[in-house]
Amino acid sequence: LQKLIHLLQATDDPLIQEQALITLSNSAAFSVNQDIIRNLDGLSVIGGMLSNCVPKVKEKALNALNNLSMNIKNQEEIQVFITQVCGTVESAPLNSDVQLAGLRLLTNMSVTNDYHQKMINSIPCFLHLLSEGTERTQIQVLKVLVNLSANPAMTRHLLRAQV
């Protein structure tokens, strides 16, 4: 895992970045690896890939963070990327793999109320995707909205959102 993280930092080759991210994402299926990746500063390295201009690399980084977000301690570190992930969801092509990967990560990050405030500005986007997206996109957006709606502090923001 350490070599993969170092490889991810050392290369500019999108194909190598994509494969390293896929491997890290698969490794994150095991909770012991989730802790190891966090302790090796892997979350910030993977999060850095969210700025990559290659859509496949960005998608794989979102998928890896999604798998890593199943761990509460990892969520505490991943939360610094929520605003960027929301921006990615908003700017990605409608119904794209990048958009869906971002929505999946936001779903996991919104299971608890801890990070809902970071998603408030994206509520109009979520509602737009609900009306314009394909069924796959709509289902993913609904999961985020259901999580947000379970928090009474979000009621005003959800009801006042301009669509």
Short mmCIF file of C-alpha atoms in Angstrom, two decimals:
data_model
loop_
_atom_site.label_atom_id
_atom_site.label_comp_id
_atom_site.label_asym_id
_atom_site.label_seq_id
_atom_site.Cartn_x
_atom_site.Cartn_y
_atom_site.Cartn_z
CA LEU A 1 0.00 0.00 0.00
CA GLN A 2 2.85 2.35 0.80
CA LYS A 3 4.43 1.72 -2.61
CA LEU A 4 1.10 2.38 -4.33
CA ILE A 5 0.67 5.67 -2.51
CA HIS A 6 4.23 6.69 -3.40
CA LEU A 7 3.66 5.65 -7.01
CA LEU A 8 0.52 7.77 -7.12
CA GLN A 9 2.51 10.77 -5.91
CA ALA A 10 5.47 10.17 -8.22
CA THR A 11 3.82 9.67 -11.59
CA ASP A 12 2.01 11.96 -14.00
CA ASP A 13 0.90 9.06 -16.19
CA PRO A 14 -2.92 8.92 -16.02
CA LEU A 15 -3.01 5.19 -16.82
CA ILE A 16 -0.70 4.37 -13.91
CA GLN A 17 -2.64 6.75 -11.64
CA GLU A 18 -5.90 5.09 -12.63
CA GLN A 19 -4.58 1.57 -11.95
CA ALA A 20 -3.03 2.59 -8.61
CA LEU A 21 -6.33 4.17 -7.56
CA ILE A 22 -8.28 1.06 -8.58
CA THR A 23 -5.94 -1.10 -6.51
CA LEU A 24 -6.18 1.22 -3.50
CA SER A 25 -9.95 1.28 -3.88
CA ASN A 26 -10.11 -2.53 -3.93
CA SER A 27 -7.75 -2.71 -0.94
CA ALA A 28 -10.07 -0.40 0.98
CA ALA A 29 -12.69 -3.15 1.02
CA PHE A 30 -10.82 -4.49 4.08
CA SER A 31 -11.07 -2.39 7.25
CA VAL A 32 -7.47 -3.04 8.28
CA ASN A 33 -6.35 -1.54 4.96
CA GLN A 34 -8.56 1.50 5.52
CA ASP A 35 -6.56 2.27 8.64
CA ILE A 36 -3.22 1.58 6.96
CA ILE A 37 -4.03 3.87 4.02
CA ARG A 38 -5.05 6.65 6.42
CA ASN A 39 -1.92 6.21 8.53
CA LEU A 40 0.27 6.40 5.38
CA ASP A 41 -1.35 9.78 4.52
CA GLY A 42 -3.06 8.06 1.61
CA LEU A 43 -6.30 9.99 2.04
CA SER A 44 -4.66 13.31 1.23
CA VAL A 45 -2.75 11.78 -1.69
CA ILE A 46 -5.94 10.27 -3.12
CA GLY A 47 -7.83 13.50 -2.38
CA GLY A 48 -5.17 15.36 -4.34
CA MET A 49 -6.18 13.34 -7.39
CA LEU A 50 -9.59 15.07 -7.32
CA SER A 51 -7.89 18.02 -9.02
CA ASN A 52 -6.72 15.82 -11.88
CA CYS A 53 -8.12 16.94 -15.23
CA VAL A 54 -8.42 13.36 -16.55
CA PRO A 55 -12.01 12.25 -15.85
CA LYS A 56 -11.12 8.56 -15.35
CA VAL A 57 -8.47 9.45 -12.75
CA LYS A 58 -10.91 11.74 -10.94
CA GLU A 59 -13.59 9.03 -11.01
CA LYS A 60 -11.22 6.40 -9.60
CA ALA A 61 -10.10 8.81 -6.86
CA LEU A 62 -13.75 9.40 -5.92
CA ASN A 63 -14.37 5.63 -5.88
CA ALA A 64 -11.33 5.06 -3.65
CA LEU A 65 -12.43 7.79 -1.22
CA ASN A 66 -15.93 6.32 -1.26
CA ASN A 67 -14.61 2.91 -0.17
CA LEU A 68 -12.35 4.53 2.41
CA SER A 69 -15.26 6.59 3.81
CA MET A 70 -16.76 3.50 5.41
CA ASN A 71 -14.48 4.23 8.37
CA ILE A 72 -15.38 7.04 10.81
CA LYS A 73 -11.77 8.14 11.32
CA ASN A 74 -11.34 8.30 7.55
CA GLN A 75 -14.49 10.40 7.25
CA GLU A 76 -12.92 12.95 9.58
CA GLU A 77 -10.09 13.39 7.06
CA ILE A 78 -12.18 13.00 3.90
CA GLN A 79 -14.60 15.74 5.01
CA VAL A 80 -12.07 18.40 3.92
CA PHE A 81 -12.82 17.35 0.33
CA ILE A 82 -16.64 17.59 0.52
CA THR A 83 -16.84 21.09 -0.96
CA GLN A 84 -14.56 20.04 -3.81
CA VAL A 85 -16.60 16.87 -4.39
CA CYS A 86 -19.80 18.94 -4.49
CA GLY A 87 -18.17 21.21 -7.07
CA THR A 88 -17.13 18.18 -9.09
CA VAL A 89 -20.69 16.84 -9.03
CA GLU A 90 -21.99 20.21 -10.20
CA SER A 91 -19.45 20.70 -12.99
CA ALA A 92 -19.26 17.11 -14.28
CA PRO A 93 -21.22 16.19 -17.39
CA LEU A 94 -24.78 15.16 -16.57
CA ASN A 95 -25.06 11.45 -15.71
CA SER A 96 -21.31 10.91 -16.14
CA ASP A 97 -19.35 8.31 -14.20
CA VAL A 98 -17.52 11.14 -12.41
CA GLN A 99 -20.82 12.67 -11.30
CA LEU A 100 -22.14 9.32 -10.06
CA ALA A 101 -18.91 8.55 -8.21
CA GLY A 102 -19.09 11.95 -6.50
CA LEU A 103 -22.71 11.37 -5.51
CA ARG A 104 -21.85 7.95 -4.06
CA LEU A 105 -19.14 9.52 -1.91
CA LEU A 106 -21.52 12.27 -0.77
CA THR A 107 -24.07 9.59 0.13
CA ASN A 108 -21.60 7.91 2.48
CA MET A 109 -20.44 11.23 3.90
CA SER A 110 -24.03 12.29 4.61
CA VAL A 111 -25.06 9.19 6.56
CA THR A 112 -24.38 11.09 9.78
CA ASN A 113 -25.26 14.75 10.35
CA ASP A 114 -21.61 15.68 10.90
CA TYR A 115 -20.89 17.09 7.44
CA HIS A 116 -24.31 18.20 6.15
CA GLN A 117 -23.43 21.89 6.47
CA LYS A 118 -20.72 21.44 3.84
CA MET A 119 -23.37 20.32 1.30
CA ILE A 120 -25.91 23.13 1.75
CA ASN A 121 -24.75 25.14 -1.27
CA SER A 122 -25.18 22.10 -3.52
CA ILE A 123 -28.83 21.44 -2.66
CA PRO A 124 -30.09 23.35 -5.75
CA CYS A 125 -27.75 21.23 -7.89
CA PHE A 126 -29.04 18.03 -6.27
CA LEU A 127 -32.62 19.06 -6.98
CA HIS A 128 -31.70 19.92 -10.58
CA LEU A 129 -30.09 16.48 -11.02
CA LEU A 130 -33.23 14.93 -9.57
CA SER A 131 -35.31 16.45 -12.36
CA GLU A 132 -32.80 16.22 -15.23
CA GLY A 133 -30.74 13.11 -14.51
CA THR A 134 -31.21 9.56 -15.63
CA GLU A 135 -32.68 7.01 -13.27
CA ARG A 136 -29.20 6.05 -11.98
CA THR A 137 -28.39 9.67 -11.19
CA GLN A 138 -31.81 10.26 -9.63
CA ILE A 139 -31.41 7.27 -7.31
CA GLN A 140 -27.99 8.47 -6.16
CA VAL A 141 -29.25 12.03 -5.61
CA LEU A 142 -32.24 10.75 -3.68
CA LYS A 143 -29.93 8.86 -1.33
CA VAL A 144 -28.06 12.09 -0.55
CA LEU A 145 -31.31 14.06 -0.14
CA VAL A 146 -32.84 11.41 2.13
CA ASN A 147 -29.74 11.56 4.34
CA LEU A 148 -29.88 15.36 4.45
CA SER A 149 -33.61 15.36 5.16
CA ALA A 150 -33.11 13.17 8.23
CA ASN A 151 -31.39 16.14 9.87
CA PRO A 152 -33.91 18.68 11.23
CA ALA A 153 -31.30 21.43 10.85
CA MET A 154 -31.41 20.92 7.08
CA THR A 155 -35.19 21.32 6.68
CA ARG A 156 -35.07 25.08 6.05
CA HIS A 157 -32.25 24.71 3.52
CA LEU A 158 -34.03 21.93 1.65
CA LEU A 159 -37.35 23.76 1.49
CA ARG A 160 -35.88 27.15 0.50
CA ALA A 161 -33.59 25.86 -2.21
CA GLN A 162 -33.96 27.64 -5.55
CA VAL A 163 -34.27 25.19 -8.39
#
